[in-house]
CSV table of C-alpha atoms in Angstrom, one decimal:
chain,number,residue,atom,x,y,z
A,1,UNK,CA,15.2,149.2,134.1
A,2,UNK,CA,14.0,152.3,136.6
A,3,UNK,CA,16.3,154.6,138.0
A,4,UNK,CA,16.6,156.4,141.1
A,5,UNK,CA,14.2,158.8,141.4
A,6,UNK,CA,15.9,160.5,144.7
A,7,UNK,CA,18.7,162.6,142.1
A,8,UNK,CA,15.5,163.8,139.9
A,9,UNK,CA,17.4,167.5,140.6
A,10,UNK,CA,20.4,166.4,139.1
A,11,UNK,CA,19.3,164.5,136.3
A,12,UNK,CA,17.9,168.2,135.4
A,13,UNK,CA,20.7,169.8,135.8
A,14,UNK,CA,23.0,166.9,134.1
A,15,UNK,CA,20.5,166.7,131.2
A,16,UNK,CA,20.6,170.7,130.7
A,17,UNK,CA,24.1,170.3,130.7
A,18,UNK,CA,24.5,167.6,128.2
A,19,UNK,CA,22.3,169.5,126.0
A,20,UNK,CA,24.1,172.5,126.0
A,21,UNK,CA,27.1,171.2,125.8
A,22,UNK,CA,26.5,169.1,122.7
A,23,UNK,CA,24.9,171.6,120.7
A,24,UNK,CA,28.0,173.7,121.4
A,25,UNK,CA,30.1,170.6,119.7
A,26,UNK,CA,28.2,171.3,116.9
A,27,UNK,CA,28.7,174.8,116.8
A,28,UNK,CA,32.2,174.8,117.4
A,29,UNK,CA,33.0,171.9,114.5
A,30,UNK,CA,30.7,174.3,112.1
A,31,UNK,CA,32.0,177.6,112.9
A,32,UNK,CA,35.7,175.7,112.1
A,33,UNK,CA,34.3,174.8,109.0
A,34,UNK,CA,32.6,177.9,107.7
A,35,UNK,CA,35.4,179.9,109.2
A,36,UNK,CA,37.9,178.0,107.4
A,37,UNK,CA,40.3,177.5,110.7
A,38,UNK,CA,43.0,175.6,110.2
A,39,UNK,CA,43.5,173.1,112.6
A,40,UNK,CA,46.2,172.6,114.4
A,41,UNK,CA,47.1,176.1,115.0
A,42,UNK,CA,50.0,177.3,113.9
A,43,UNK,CA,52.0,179.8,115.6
A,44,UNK,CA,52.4,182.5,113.2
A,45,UNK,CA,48.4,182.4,112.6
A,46,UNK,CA,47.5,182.7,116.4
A,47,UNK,CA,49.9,185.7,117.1
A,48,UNK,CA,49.2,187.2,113.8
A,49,UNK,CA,45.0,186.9,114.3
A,50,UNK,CA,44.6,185.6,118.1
A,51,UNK,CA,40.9,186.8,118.8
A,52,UNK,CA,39.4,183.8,116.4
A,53,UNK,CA,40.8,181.1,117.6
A,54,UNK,CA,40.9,182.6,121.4
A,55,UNK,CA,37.0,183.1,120.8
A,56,UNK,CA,36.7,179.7,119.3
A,57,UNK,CA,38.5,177.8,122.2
A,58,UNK,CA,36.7,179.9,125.0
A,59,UNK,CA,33.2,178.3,123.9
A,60,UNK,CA,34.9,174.5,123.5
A,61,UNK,CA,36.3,175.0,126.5
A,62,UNK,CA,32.9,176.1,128.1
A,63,UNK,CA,31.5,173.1,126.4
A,64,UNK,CA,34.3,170.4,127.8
A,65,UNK,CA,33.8,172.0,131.4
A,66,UNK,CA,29.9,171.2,130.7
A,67,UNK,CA,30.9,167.5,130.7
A,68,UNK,CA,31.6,167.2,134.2
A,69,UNK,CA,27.7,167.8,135.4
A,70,UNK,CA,26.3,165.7,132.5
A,71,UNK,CA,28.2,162.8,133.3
A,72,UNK,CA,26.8,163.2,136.8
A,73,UNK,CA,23.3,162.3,135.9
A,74,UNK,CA,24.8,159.6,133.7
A,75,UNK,CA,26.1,158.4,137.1
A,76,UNK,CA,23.4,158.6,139.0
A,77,UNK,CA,21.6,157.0,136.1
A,78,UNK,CA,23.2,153.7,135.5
A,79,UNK,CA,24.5,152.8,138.9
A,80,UNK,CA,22.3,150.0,139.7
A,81,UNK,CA,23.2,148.9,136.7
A,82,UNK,CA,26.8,148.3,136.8
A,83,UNK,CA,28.2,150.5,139.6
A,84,UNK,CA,31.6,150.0,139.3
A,85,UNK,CA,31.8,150.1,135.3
A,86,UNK,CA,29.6,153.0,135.1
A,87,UNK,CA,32.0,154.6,138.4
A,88,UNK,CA,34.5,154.0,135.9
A,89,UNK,CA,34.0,156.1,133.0
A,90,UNK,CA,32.7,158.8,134.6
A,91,UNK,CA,36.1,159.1,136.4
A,92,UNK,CA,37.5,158.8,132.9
A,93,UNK,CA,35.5,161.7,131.9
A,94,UNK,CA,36.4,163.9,135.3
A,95,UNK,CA,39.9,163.2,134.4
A,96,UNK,CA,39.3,164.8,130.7
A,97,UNK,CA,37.7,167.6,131.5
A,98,UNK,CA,40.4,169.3,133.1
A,99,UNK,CA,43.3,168.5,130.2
A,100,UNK,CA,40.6,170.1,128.2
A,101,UNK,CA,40.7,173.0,129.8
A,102,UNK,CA,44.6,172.9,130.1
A,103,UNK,CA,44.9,172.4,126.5
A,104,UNK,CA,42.1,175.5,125.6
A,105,UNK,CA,44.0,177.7,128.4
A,106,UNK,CA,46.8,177.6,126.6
A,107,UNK,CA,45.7,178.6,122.9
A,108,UNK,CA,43.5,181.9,124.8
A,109,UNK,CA,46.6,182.5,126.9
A,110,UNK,CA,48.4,183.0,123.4
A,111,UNK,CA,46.4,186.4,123.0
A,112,UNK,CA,48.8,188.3,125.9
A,113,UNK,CA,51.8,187.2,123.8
A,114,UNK,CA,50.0,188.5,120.4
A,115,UNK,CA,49.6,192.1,122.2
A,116,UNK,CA,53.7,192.0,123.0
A,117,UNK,CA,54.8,190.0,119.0
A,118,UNK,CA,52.9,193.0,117.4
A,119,UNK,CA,54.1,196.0,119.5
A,120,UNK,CA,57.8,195.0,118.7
A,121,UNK,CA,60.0,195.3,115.9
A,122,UNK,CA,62.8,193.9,117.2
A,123,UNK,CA,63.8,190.5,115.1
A,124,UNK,CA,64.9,188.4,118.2
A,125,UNK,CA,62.3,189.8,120.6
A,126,UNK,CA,59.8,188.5,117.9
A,127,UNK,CA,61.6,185.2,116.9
A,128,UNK,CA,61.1,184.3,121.0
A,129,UNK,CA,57.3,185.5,121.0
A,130,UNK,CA,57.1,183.1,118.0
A,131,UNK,CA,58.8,179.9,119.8
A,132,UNK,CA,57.1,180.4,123.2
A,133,UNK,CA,53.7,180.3,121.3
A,134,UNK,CA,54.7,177.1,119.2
A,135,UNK,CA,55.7,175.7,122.6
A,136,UNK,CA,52.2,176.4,124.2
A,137,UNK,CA,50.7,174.8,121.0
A,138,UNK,CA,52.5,172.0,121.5
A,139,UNK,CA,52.0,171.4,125.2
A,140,UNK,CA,47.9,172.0,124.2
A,141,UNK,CA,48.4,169.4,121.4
A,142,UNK,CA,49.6,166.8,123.8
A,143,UNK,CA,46.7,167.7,126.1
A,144,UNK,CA,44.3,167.9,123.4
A,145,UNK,CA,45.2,164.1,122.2
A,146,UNK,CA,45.2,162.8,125.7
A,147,UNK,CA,42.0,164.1,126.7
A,148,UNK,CA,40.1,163.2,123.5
A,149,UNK,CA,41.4,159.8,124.0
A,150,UNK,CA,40.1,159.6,127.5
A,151,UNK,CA,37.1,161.0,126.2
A,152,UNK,CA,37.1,158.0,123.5
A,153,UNK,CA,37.7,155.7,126.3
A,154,UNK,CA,34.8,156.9,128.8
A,155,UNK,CA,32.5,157.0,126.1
A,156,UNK,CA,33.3,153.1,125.0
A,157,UNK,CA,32.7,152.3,128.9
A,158,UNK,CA,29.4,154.4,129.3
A,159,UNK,CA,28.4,152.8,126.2
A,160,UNK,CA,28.6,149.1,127.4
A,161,UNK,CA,26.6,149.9,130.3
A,162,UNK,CA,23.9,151.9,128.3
A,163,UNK,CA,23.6,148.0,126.5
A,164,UNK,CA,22.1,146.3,129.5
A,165,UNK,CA,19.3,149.0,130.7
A,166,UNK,CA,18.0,152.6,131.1
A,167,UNK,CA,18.7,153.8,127.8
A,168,UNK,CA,18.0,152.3,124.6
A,169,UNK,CA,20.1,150.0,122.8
A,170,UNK,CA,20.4,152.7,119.2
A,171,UNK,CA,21.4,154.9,122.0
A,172,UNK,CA,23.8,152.6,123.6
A,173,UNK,CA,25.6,151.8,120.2
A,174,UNK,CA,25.7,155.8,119.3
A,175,UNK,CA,27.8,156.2,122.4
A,176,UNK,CA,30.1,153.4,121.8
A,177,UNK,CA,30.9,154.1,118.2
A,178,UNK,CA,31.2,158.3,118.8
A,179,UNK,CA,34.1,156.5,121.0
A,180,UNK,CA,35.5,154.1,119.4
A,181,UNK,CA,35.8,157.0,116.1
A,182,UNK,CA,37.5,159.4,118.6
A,183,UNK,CA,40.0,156.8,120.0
A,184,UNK,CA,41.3,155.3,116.3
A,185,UNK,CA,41.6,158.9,115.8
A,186,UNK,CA,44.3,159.9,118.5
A,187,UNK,CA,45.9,157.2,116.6
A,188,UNK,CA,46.4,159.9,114.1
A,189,UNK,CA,49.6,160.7,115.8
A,190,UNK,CA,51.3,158.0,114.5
A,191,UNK,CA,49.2,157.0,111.7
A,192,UNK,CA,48.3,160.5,109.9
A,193,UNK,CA,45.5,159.1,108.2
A,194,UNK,CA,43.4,157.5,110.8
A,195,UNK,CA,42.9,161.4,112.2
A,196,UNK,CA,39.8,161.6,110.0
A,197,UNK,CA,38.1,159.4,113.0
A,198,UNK,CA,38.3,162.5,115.2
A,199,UNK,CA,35.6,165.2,113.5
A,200,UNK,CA,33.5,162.1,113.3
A,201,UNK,CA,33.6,160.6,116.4
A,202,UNK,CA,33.3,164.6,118.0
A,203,UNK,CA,30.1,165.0,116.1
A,204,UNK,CA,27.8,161.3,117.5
A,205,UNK,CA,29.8,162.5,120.4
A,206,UNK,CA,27.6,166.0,120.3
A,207,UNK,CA,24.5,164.5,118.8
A,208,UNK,CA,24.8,161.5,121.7
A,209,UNK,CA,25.4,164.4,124.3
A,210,UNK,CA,22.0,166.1,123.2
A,211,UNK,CA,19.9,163.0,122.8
A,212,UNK,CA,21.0,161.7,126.4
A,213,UNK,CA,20.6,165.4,128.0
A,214,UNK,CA,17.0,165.3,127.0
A,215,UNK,CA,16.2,161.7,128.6
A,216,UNK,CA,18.2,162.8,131.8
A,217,UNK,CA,16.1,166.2,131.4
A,218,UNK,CA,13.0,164.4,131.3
A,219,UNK,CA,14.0,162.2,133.9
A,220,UNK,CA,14.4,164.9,136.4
């Protein structure tokens, strides 16, 4: 099936987009690997060492924020295919970008608080520092899981209508599986195990992110 040639400018921009932003997944899930982060944070780490993970979360969050022109294209794309299924998961994806963002906000905003734990001595001043940032962890946690799950979600949606047209079907089944890996692993709230699906699911979700780019790239 063709697509609409009229949004050639933003298939460019979308594909660029999706390219970038998946090869940043892939940096970001290697530089917590060779790193060694420890993931969740933990409060004492981030005020004790706050530039690594402040660093860390500034380029996913540049990467999340990425997702909101790639899935664009992917719009513009797949429309006369399934409009209102394709309309769908890209408002999924909208609405996880910005607890994304929320969720990384929080972890760089933890690098103010680091300046004031270190200059004082004082034990209560310091066990308050300490709560406030296991409060903001929290809050991003809760963001985190929501938004990967919506993530999850979109993808499983985008995926289906990949199936029936533009792109291929190995594609198409990337997609839905990089999805359907993320979602069993939000699970991991309840059932600690099934969190392995996450890392996973994140990188088809990057590798799907820079195989789509390019076809919306060439595209435009």
């Amino acid at each position: 099936m063709s697509v609409d040639s009229s949004w050639k400018g933003v298939y460019k921009v979308s594909g660029l987009s999706l390219l970038t932003g998946g090869a940043i997944v892939i940096i970001f899930l290697l530089l917590v690997f060779i790193l060694q982060v420890q993931l969740p944070l933990t409060a004492q780490s981030v005020l004790d060492a706050p530039l690594q993970p402040a660093l860390l979360f500034s380029l996913a969050a540049f990467g999340e924020f990425l997702l909101m022109p790639g899935v664009l294209g992917l719009y513009f794309s797949l429309k006369d295919v399934n409009k209102n299924q394709v309309f769908l998961g890209t408002a999924v994806f909208l609405v996880a970008t910005p607890m994304f963002l929320i969720s990384r906000g929080l972890v760089i905003s933890l690098v103010a608080i680091s300046d004031s734990y270190a200059a004082t001595t004082d034990a209560t001043m310091r066990a308050a520092y300490l709560a406030t940032a296991h409060l903001a962890l929290e809050v991003s946690g809760v963001y985190t899981v929501m938004a990967l799950a919506l993530l999850g979600v979109g993808s499983v949606i985008i995926g289906l209508v990949m199936l029936k047209g533009v792109f291929s079907k190995r594609t198409a089944y990337l997609v839905i599986v990089a999805g359907t890996l993320i979602v069993v692993g939000t699970f991991g709230v309840l059932l600690e195990p099934l969190t392995i699906g996450t890392p996973f699911g994140l990188i088809l979700t990057g590798i799907w992110q820079i195989v789509i780019g390019a076809k919306l790239y060439k595209l435009g």
